[in-house]
């Protein structure tokens, strides 16, 4: 029923309420298991697992993309700074004009 994972998704990874949906399906799955309907419990547990995975992806992918953008931006800015420093250190003669 993935109840523990759903609780953590609800508390820490709750973007677009996906963690809350996972928690609701986990509780429903546990109720169905107690009632003896194992097929419904498996189906609801599978939905809870999918929502937990989606919540985890929504929580992990945007910070990783932001980190990648910051790193590539810093590399690009350092390359620009190096090129501009080389430009400003060149000496021009009167014949260059």
CSV table of C-alpha atoms in Angstrom, one decimal:
chain,number,residue,atom,x,y,z
A,1,UNK,CA,0.0,0.0,0.0
A,2,UNK,CA,3.1,2.3,0.1
A,3,UNK,CA,1.7,4.2,3.1
A,4,UNK,CA,5.0,5.3,4.6
A,5,UNK,CA,6.3,6.5,1.2
A,6,UNK,CA,3.0,8.4,0.7
A,7,UNK,CA,3.3,10.1,4.0
A,8,UNK,CA,6.8,11.3,3.1
A,9,UNK,CA,5.6,12.4,-0.3
A,10,UNK,CA,2.8,14.4,1.3
A,11,UNK,CA,5.1,16.1,3.8
A,12,UNK,CA,8.2,16.7,1.8
A,13,UNK,CA,7.5,16.4,-1.9
A,14,UNK,CA,4.0,17.9,-2.1
A,15,UNK,CA,4.0,19.6,-5.5
A,16,UNK,CA,0.6,19.8,-7.2
A,17,UNK,CA,-0.9,17.7,-4.3
A,18,UNK,CA,0.5,14.5,-5.8
A,19,UNK,CA,1.7,13.4,-2.4
A,20,UNK,CA,-1.7,13.9,-1.0
A,21,UNK,CA,-3.3,11.8,-3.8
A,22,UNK,CA,-0.8,9.1,-3.1
A,23,UNK,CA,-1.7,9.1,0.6
A,24,UNK,CA,-5.4,8.9,-0.2
A,25,UNK,CA,-4.9,5.9,-2.5
A,26,UNK,CA,-2.6,4.3,0.1
A,27,UNK,CA,-5.2,4.6,2.8
A,28,UNK,CA,-7.9,3.2,0.4
A,29,UNK,CA,-5.6,0.3,-0.4
A,30,UNK,CA,-5.0,-0.5,3.2
A,31,UNK,CA,-8.8,-0.4,3.9
A,32,UNK,CA,-9.4,-2.7,1.0
A,33,UNK,CA,-6.8,-5.1,2.2
A,34,UNK,CA,-8.4,-5.2,5.7
A,35,UNK,CA,-11.8,-5.7,4.1
A,36,UNK,CA,-10.4,-8.7,2.2
A,37,UNK,CA,-10.5,-7.4,-1.4
A,38,UNK,CA,-7.0,-8.0,-2.4
A,39,UNK,CA,-7.5,-7.2,-6.1
A,40,UNK,CA,-8.8,-3.7,-5.3
A,41,UNK,CA,-6.0,-3.3,-2.8
A,42,UNK,CA,-3.4,-4.1,-5.4
A,43,UNK,CA,-5.0,-1.7,-7.9
A,44,UNK,CA,-5.2,1.2,-5.4
A,45,UNK,CA,-1.6,0.4,-4.2
A,46,UNK,CA,-0.4,0.6,-7.8
A,47,UNK,CA,-2.0,4.0,-8.2
A,48,UNK,CA,-0.5,5.2,-4.9
A,49,UNK,CA,2.9,4.0,-6.2
A,50,UNK,CA,2.5,5.9,-9.5
A,51,UNK,CA,1.5,9.1,-7.7
A,52,UNK,CA,4.5,8.7,-5.4
A,53,UNK,CA,6.8,8.3,-8.3
A,54,UNK,CA,5.3,11.4,-10.0
A,55,UNK,CA,5.6,13.4,-6.8
A,56,UNK,CA,9.3,12.4,-6.5
A,57,UNK,CA,10.0,13.3,-10.1
A,58,UNK,CA,8.2,16.7,-9.7
A,59,UNK,CA,10.4,17.4,-6.7
A,60,UNK,CA,13.7,16.2,-8.1
A,61,UNK,CA,13.8,17.2,-11.7
A,62,UNK,CA,13.3,21.0,-11.5
A,63,UNK,CA,16.1,21.5,-9.0
A,64,UNK,CA,18.4,19.3,-11.1
A,65,UNK,CA,17.5,21.4,-14.2
A,66,UNK,CA,18.1,24.6,-12.3
A,67,UNK,CA,21.5,23.3,-11.2
A,68,UNK,CA,22.4,22.4,-14.8
A,69,UNK,CA,21.4,25.8,-16.0
A,70,UNK,CA,23.4,27.5,-13.3
A,71,UNK,CA,26.5,25.4,-14.1
A,72,UNK,CA,26.3,26.0,-17.8
A,73,UNK,CA,25.6,29.7,-17.3
A,74,UNK,CA,28.6,30.0,-15.1
A,75,UNK,CA,30.8,28.2,-17.6
A,76,UNK,CA,29.5,30.4,-20.4
A,77,UNK,CA,30.1,33.6,-18.4
A,78,UNK,CA,33.6,32.5,-17.5
A,79,UNK,CA,34.4,31.9,-21.1
A,80,UNK,CA,33.0,35.3,-22.0
A,81,UNK,CA,35.1,36.9,-19.3
A,82,UNK,CA,38.2,35.2,-20.5
A,83,UNK,CA,37.5,36.4,-24.1
A,84,UNK,CA,36.8,39.9,-23.0
A,85,UNK,CA,39.9,40.1,-20.9
A,86,UNK,CA,42.0,39.0,-23.9
A,87,UNK,CA,40.3,41.7,-26.0
A,88,UNK,CA,41.1,44.5,-23.5
A,89,UNK,CA,44.7,43.4,-23.0
A,90,UNK,CA,45.5,43.8,-26.8
A,91,UNK,CA,47.7,46.7,-27.7
A,92,UNK,CA,46.8,48.8,-30.8
A,93,UNK,CA,49.2,50.8,-32.8
A,94,UNK,CA,48.4,54.0,-34.7
A,95,UNK,CA,48.6,52.0,-37.9
A,96,UNK,CA,45.6,49.8,-36.8
A,97,UNK,CA,43.3,52.8,-37.2
